[in-house]
Tab-separated table of C-alpha atoms and ligand atoms in Angstrom:
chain	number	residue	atom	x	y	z
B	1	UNK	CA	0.000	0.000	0.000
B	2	UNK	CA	2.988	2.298	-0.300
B	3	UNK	CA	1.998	2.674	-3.680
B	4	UNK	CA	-0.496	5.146	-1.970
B	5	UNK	CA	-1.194	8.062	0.045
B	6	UNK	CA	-4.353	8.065	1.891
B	7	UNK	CA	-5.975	11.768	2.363
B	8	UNK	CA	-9.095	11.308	3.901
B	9	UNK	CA	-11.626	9.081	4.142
B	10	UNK	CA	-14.992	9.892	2.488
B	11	UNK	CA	-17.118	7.697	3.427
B	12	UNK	CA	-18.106	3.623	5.356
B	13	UNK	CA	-20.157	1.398	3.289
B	14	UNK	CA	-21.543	-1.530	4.244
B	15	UNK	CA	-18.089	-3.584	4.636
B	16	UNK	CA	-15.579	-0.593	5.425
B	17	UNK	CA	-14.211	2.447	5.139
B	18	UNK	CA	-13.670	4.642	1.940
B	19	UNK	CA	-10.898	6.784	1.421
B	20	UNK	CA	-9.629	8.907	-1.469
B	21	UNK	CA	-6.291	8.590	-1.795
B	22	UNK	CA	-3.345	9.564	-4.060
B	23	UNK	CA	-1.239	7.247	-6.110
B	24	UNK	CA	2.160	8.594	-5.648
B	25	UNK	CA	4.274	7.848	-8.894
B	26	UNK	CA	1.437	9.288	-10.982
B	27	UNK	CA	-0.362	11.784	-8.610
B	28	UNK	CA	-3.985	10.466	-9.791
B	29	UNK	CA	-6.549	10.371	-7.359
B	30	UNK	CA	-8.232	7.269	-6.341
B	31	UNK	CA	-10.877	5.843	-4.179
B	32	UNK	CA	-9.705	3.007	-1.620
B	33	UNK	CA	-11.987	0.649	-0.558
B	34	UNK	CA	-10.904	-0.816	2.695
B	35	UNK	CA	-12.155	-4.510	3.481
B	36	UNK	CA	-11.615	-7.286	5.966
B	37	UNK	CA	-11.048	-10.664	4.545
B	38	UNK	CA	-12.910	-13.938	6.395
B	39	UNK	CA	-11.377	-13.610	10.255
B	40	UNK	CA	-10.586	-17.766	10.139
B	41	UNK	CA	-8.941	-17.885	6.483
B	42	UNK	CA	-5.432	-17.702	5.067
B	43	UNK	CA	-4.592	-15.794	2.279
B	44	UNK	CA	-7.287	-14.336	-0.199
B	45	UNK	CA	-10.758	-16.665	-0.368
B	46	UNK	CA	-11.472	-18.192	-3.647
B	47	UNK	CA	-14.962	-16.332	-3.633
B	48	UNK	CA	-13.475	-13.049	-3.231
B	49	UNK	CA	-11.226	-13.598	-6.230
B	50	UNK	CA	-13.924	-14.632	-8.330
B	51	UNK	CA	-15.634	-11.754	-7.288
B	52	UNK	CA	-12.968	-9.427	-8.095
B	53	UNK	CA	-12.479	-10.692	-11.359
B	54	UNK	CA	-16.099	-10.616	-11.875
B	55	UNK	CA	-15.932	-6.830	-10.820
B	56	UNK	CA	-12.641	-6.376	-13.154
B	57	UNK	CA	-14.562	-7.538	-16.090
B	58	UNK	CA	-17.196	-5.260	-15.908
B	59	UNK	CA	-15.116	-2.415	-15.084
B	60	UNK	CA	-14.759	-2.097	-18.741
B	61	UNK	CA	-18.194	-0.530	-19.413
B	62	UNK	CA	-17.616	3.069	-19.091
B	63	UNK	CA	-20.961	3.001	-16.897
B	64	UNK	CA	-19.868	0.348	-14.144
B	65	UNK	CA	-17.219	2.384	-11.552
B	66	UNK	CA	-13.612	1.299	-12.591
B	67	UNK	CA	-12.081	-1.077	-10.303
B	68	UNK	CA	-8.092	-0.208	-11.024
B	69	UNK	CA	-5.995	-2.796	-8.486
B	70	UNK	CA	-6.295	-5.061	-5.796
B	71	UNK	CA	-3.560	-5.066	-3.573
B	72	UNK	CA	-3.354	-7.076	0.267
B	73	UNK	CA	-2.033	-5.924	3.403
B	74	UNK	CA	-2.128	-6.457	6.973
B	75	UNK	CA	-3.411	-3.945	9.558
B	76	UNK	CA	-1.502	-3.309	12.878
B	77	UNK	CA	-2.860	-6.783	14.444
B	78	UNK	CA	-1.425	-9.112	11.532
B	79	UNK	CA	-4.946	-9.308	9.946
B	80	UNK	CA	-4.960	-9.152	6.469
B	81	UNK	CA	-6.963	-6.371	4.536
B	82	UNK	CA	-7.936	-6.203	0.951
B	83	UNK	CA	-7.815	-2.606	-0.668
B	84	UNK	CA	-9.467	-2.298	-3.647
B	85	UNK	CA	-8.485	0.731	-5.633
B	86	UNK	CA	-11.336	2.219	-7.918
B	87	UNK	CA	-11.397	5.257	-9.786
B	88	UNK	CA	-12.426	8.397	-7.765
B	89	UNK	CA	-15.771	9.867	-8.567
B	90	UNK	CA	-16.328	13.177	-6.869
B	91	UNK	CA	-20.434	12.734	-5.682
B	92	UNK	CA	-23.161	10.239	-6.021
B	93	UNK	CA	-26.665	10.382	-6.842
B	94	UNK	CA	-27.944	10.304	-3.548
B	95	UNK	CA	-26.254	13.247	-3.215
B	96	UNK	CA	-26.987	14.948	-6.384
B	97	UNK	CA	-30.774	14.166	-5.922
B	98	UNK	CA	-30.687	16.438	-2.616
B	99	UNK	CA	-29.158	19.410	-4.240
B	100	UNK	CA	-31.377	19.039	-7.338
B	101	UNK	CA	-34.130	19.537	-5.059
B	102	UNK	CA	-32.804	22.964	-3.241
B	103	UNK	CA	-31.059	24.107	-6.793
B	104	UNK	CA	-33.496	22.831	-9.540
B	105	UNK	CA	-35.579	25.142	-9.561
B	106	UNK	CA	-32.859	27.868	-11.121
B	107	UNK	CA	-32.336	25.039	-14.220
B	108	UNK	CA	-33.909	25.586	-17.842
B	109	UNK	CA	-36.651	22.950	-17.597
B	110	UNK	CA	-34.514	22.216	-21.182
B	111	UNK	CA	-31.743	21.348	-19.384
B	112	UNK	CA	-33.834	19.187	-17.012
B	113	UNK	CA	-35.339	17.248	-19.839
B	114	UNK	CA	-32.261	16.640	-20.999
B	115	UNK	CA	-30.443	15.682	-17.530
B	116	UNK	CA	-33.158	13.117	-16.876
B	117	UNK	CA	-33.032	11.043	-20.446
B	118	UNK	CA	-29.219	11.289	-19.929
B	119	UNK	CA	-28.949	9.646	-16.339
B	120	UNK	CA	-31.334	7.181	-16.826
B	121	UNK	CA	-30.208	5.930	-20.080
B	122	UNK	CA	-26.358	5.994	-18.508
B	123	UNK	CA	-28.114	3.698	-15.831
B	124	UNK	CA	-29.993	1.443	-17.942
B	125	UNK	CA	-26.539	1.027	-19.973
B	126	UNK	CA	-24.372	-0.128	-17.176
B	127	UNK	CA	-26.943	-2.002	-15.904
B	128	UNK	CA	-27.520	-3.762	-19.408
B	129	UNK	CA	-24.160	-4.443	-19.355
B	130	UNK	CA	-23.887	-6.453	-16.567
B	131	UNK	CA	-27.057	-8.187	-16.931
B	132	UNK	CA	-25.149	-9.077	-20.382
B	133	UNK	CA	-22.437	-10.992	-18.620
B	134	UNK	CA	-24.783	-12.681	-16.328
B	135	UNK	CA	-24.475	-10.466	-13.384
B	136	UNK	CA	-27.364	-9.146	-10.954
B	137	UNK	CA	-26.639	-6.195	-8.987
B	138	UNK	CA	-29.538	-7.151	-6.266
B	139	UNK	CA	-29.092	-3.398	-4.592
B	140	UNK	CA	-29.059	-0.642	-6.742
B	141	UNK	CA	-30.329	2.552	-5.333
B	142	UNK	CA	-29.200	6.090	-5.623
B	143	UNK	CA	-26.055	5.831	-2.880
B	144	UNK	CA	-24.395	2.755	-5.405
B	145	UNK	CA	-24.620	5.283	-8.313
B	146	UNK	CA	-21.592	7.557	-8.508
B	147	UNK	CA	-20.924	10.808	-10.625
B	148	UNK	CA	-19.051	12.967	-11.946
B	149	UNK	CA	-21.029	16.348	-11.563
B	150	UNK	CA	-19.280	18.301	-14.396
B	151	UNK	CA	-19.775	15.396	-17.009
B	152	UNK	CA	-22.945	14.040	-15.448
B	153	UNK	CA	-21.139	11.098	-16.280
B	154	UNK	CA	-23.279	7.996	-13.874
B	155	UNK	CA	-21.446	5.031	-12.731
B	156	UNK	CA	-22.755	1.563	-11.235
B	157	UNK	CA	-20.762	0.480	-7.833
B	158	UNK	CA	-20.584	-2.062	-4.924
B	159	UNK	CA	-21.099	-4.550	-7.994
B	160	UNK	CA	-21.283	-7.643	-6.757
B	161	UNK	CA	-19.286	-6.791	-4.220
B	162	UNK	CA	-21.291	-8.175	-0.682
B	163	UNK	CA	-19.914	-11.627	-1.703
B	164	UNK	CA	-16.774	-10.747	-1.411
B	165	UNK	CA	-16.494	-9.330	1.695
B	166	UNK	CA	-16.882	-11.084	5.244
B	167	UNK	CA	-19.905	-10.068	7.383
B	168	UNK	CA	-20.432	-6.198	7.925
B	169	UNK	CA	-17.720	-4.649	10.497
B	170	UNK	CA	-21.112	-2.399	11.412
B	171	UNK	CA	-24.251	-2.924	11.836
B	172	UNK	CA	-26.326	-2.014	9.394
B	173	UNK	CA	-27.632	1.351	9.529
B	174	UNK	CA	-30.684	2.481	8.521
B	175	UNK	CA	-29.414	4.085	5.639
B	176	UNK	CA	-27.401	1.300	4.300
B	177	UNK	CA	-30.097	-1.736	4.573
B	178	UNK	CA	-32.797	0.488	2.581
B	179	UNK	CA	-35.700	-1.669	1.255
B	180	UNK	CA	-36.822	1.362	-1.148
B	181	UNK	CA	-35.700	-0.170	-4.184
B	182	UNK	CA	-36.548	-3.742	-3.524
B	183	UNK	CA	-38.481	-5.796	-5.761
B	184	UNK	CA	-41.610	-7.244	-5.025
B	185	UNK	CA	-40.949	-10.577	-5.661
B	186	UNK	CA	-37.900	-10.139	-3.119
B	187	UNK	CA	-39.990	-8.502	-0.294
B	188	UNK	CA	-42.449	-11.440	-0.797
B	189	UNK	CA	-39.773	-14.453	-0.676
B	190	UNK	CA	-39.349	-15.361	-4.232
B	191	UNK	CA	-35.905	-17.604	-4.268
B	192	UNK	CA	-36.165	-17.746	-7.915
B	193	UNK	CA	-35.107	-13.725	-8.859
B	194	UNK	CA	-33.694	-12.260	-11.925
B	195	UNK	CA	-32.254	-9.309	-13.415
B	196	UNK	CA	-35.984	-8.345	-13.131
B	197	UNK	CA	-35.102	-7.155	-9.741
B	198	UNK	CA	-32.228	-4.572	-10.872
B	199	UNK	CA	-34.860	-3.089	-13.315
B	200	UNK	CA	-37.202	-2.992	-10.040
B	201	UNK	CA	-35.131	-0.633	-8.635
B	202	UNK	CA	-34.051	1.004	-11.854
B	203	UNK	CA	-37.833	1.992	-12.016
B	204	UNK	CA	-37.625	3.541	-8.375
B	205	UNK	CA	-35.171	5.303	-9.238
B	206	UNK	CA	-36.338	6.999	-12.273
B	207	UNK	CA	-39.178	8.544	-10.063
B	208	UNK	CA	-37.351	9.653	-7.616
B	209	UNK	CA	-35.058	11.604	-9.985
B	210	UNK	CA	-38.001	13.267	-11.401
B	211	UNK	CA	-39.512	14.082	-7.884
B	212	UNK	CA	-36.596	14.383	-5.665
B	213	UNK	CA	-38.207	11.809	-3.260
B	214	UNK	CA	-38.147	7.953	-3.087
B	215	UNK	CA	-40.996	6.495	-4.594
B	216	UNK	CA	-42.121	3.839	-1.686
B	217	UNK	CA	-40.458	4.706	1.331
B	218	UNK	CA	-41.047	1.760	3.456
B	219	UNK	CA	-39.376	1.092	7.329
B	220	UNK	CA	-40.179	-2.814	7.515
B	221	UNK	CA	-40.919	-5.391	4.663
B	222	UNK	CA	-44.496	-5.367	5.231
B	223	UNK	CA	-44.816	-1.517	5.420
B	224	UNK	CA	-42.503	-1.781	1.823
B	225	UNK	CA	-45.091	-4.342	0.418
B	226	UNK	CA	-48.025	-1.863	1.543
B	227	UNK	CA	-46.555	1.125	0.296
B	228	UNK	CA	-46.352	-0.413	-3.459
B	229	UNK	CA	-49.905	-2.265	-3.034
B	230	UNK	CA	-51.171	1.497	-2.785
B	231	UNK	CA	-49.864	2.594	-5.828
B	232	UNK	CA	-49.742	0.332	-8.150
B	233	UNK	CA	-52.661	-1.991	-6.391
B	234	UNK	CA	-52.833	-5.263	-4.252
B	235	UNK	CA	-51.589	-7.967	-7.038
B	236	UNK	CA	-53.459	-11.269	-7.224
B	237	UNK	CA	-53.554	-14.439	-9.253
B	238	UNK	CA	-54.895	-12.572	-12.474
B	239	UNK	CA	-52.475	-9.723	-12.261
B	240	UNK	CA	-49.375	-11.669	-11.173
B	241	UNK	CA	-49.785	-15.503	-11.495
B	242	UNK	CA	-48.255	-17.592	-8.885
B	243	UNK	CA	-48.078	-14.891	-6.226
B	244	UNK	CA	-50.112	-16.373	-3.448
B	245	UNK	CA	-47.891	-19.208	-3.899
B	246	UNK	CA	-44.930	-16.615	-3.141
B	247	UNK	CA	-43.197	-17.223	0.919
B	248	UNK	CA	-44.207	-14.499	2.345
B	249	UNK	CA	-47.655	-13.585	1.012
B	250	UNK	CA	-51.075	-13.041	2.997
B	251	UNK	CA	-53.923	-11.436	2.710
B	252	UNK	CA	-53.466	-7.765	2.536
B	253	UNK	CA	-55.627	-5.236	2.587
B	254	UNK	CA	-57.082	-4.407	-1.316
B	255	UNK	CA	-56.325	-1.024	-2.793
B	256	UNK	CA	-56.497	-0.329	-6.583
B	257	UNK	CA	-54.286	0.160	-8.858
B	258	UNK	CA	-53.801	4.589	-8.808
B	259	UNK	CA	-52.524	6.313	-12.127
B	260	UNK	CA	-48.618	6.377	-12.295
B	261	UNK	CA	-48.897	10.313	-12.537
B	262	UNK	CA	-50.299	10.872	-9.265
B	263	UNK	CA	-46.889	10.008	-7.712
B	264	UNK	CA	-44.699	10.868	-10.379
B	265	UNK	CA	-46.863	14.311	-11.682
B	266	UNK	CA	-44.270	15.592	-13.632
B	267	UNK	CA	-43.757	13.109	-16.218
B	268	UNK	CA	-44.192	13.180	-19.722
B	269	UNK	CA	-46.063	10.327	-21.592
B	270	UNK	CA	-43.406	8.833	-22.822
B	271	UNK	CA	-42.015	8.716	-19.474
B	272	UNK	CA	-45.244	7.191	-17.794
B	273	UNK	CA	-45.488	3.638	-20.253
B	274	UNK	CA	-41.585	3.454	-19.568
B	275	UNK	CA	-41.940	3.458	-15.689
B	276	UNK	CA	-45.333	1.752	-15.903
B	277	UNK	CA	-43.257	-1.243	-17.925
B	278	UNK	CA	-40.636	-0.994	-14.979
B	279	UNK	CA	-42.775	-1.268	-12.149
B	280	UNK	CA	-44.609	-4.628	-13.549
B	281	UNK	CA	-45.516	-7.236	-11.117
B	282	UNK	CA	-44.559	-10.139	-12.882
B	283	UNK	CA	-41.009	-10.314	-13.307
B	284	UNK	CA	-40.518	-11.805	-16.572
B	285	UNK	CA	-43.479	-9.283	-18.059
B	286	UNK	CA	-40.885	-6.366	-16.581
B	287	UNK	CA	-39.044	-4.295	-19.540
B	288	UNK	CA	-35.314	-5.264	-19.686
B	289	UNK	CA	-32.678	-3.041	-19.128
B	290	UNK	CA	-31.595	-3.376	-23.116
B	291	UNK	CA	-35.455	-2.990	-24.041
B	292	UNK	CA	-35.115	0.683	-21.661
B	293	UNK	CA	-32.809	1.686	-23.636
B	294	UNK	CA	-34.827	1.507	-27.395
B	295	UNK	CA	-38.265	2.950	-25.222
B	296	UNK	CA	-39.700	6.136	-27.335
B	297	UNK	CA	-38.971	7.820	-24.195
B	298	UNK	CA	-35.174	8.553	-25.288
B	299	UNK	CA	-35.599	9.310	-29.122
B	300	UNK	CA	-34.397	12.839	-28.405
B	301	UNK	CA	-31.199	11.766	-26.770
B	302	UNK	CA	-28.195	11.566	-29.086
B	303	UNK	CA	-27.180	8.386	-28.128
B	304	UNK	CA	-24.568	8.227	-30.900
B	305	UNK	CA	-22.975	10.771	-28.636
B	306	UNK	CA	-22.759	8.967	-25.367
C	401	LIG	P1	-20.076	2.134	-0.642
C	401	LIG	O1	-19.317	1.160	0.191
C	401	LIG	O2	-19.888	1.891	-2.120
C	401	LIG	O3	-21.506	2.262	-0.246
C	401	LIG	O4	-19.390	3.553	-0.419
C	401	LIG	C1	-19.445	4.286	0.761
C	401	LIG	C2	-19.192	5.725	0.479
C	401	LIG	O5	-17.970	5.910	-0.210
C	401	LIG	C3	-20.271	6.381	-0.385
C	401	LIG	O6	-20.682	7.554	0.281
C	401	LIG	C4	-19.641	6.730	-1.683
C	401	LIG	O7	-20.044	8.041	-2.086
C	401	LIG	C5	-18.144	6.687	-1.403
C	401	LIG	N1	-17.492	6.010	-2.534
C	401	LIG	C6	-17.580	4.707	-2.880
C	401	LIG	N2	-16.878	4.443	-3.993
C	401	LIG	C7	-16.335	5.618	-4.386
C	401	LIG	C8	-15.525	6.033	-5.507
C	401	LIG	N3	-15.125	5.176	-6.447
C	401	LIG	N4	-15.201	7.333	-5.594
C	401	LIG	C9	-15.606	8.216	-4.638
C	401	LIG	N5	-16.361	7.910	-3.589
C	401	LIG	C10	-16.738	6.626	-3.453
């Protein structure tokens, strides 16, 4: 870790710290992401290197964060670490969303237009990517989506990444174990789940760039499940076949199904059949990420360009 000169740390996910860093011979800023390998096992775990390779792969896209080196040490009582050295993106979307909603106002509704298509078809890019090469995400949500604020350049992280790591050093906060952008076949128990669950979330997070809020804003997995039923209406055997067979289901209370623009008012059309096609039910009627990406709702968007 010579190689390296840490400058401060910028933030703990799930599994450790994050610091940006410098890379001495070249001066390039980096992120490192600090992690703790299995307390009982010698030398590097043969999940965690197919994991890293996994993440290396993908790290060609230009929309998947680019994992640069993996390099082992040992902290100060002999326990060996695993830093993983990504490119340094300076916010995230999390981030971004909260000073969209104090600064948006002030932005040509052009521009806004524009800003949305752009993000979402970034998103549905990097996440078409990996769903390419076989691999689910299982929790995107604004926080895992890193930018660059002067390009508005959107990258995917933590791909893949809880499998590599040992059990969380912290509990999990409230903010890190969010169910907001969990499918419902998840929240119900479905074993069986597919990249159907990424575009799930892709879908929650398309609203909540529009409206600055999360769409279903649940504290438990039954208050999650309720909070979808409402909008989009208690499913049932016609709607979604198979899902009173589904774990966790009961009977719930019945609400139908509301228009999509009452929670998301400010979208076009166009907008409305693409989010309506994300937030299907039944997982294998759900719109593909590389489907997203040919939806009406882009033709403006030079996507020669991108
Ligand atoms: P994570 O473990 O990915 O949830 O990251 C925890 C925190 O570190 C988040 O607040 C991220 O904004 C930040 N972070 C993660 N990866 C990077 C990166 N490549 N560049 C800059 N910040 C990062």
């Amino acid at each position: 870790m010579d190689a390296y000169q840490k400058l401060e740390k910028v933030g703990e996910g799930t599994y450790g710290k994050v610091y940006r860093a410098k890379e001495k011979a070249t001066g390039n800023i980096v992120a490192l992401k600090k992690t703790r390998l299995h307390e009982n096992e010698e030398g590097v775990p043969p999940t965690t290197l197919r994991e890293v390779s996994i993440l290396l792969m993908l790290s060609h896209d230009p929309h998947v964060v680019r994992l640069i080196d993996v390099k082992q040490g040992q902290n100060k009582e002999g326990k060996t670490i695993l830093y993983l050295v990504f490119e340094y993106m300076e916010t995230d979307l999390k981030k971004f969303i909260r000073s969209f909603r104090q600064t948006g106002e002030s932005i040509p509704a052009k521009t806004v237009k524009w800003l949305y298509r752009y993000m979402m078809f970034q998103l549905c890019n990097g996440v078409a990517f990996c769903h390419g090469h076989g691999i689910l995400h299982r929790d995107l949500k604004p926080h895992n989506l890193l930018m660059d604020p002067k390009t508005m350049m959107l990258k995917i992280a933590d791909l893949g990444l809880a499998r590599a790591y040992t059990v969380p050093i912290k509990k999990y906060t409230h903010e890190i174990l969010t169910l907001w952008y969990r499918a419902p076949e998840v929240l119900l128990g479905s074993t069986h789940y597919s990249t159907a669950v990424d575009v799930w979330s892709v879908g929650c997070i398309f609203a909540e760039l529009l409206t600055t809020q999360a769409l279903f804003q649940g504290d438990s997995e039954l208050h999650q499940l309720l909070h979808i039923f409402k909008l989009l209406g208690t499913p049932n055997d016609e709607m979604w076949p198979g899902v009173s067979n589904l774990t966790h289901w009961h009977e719930y209370p019945q609400w139908r199904p509301k228009h999509l623009s009452t929670a998301v008012p400010n979208l076009d059309q166009d907008g409305l059949d693409l989010l309506s096609q994300m937030l299907q039910y039944e997982p294998s009627r759900r719109i593909s990420a590389k489907k997203v990406m040919e939806h009406t709702y882009f033709n403006d968007l030079d996507k020669d360009s991108l």
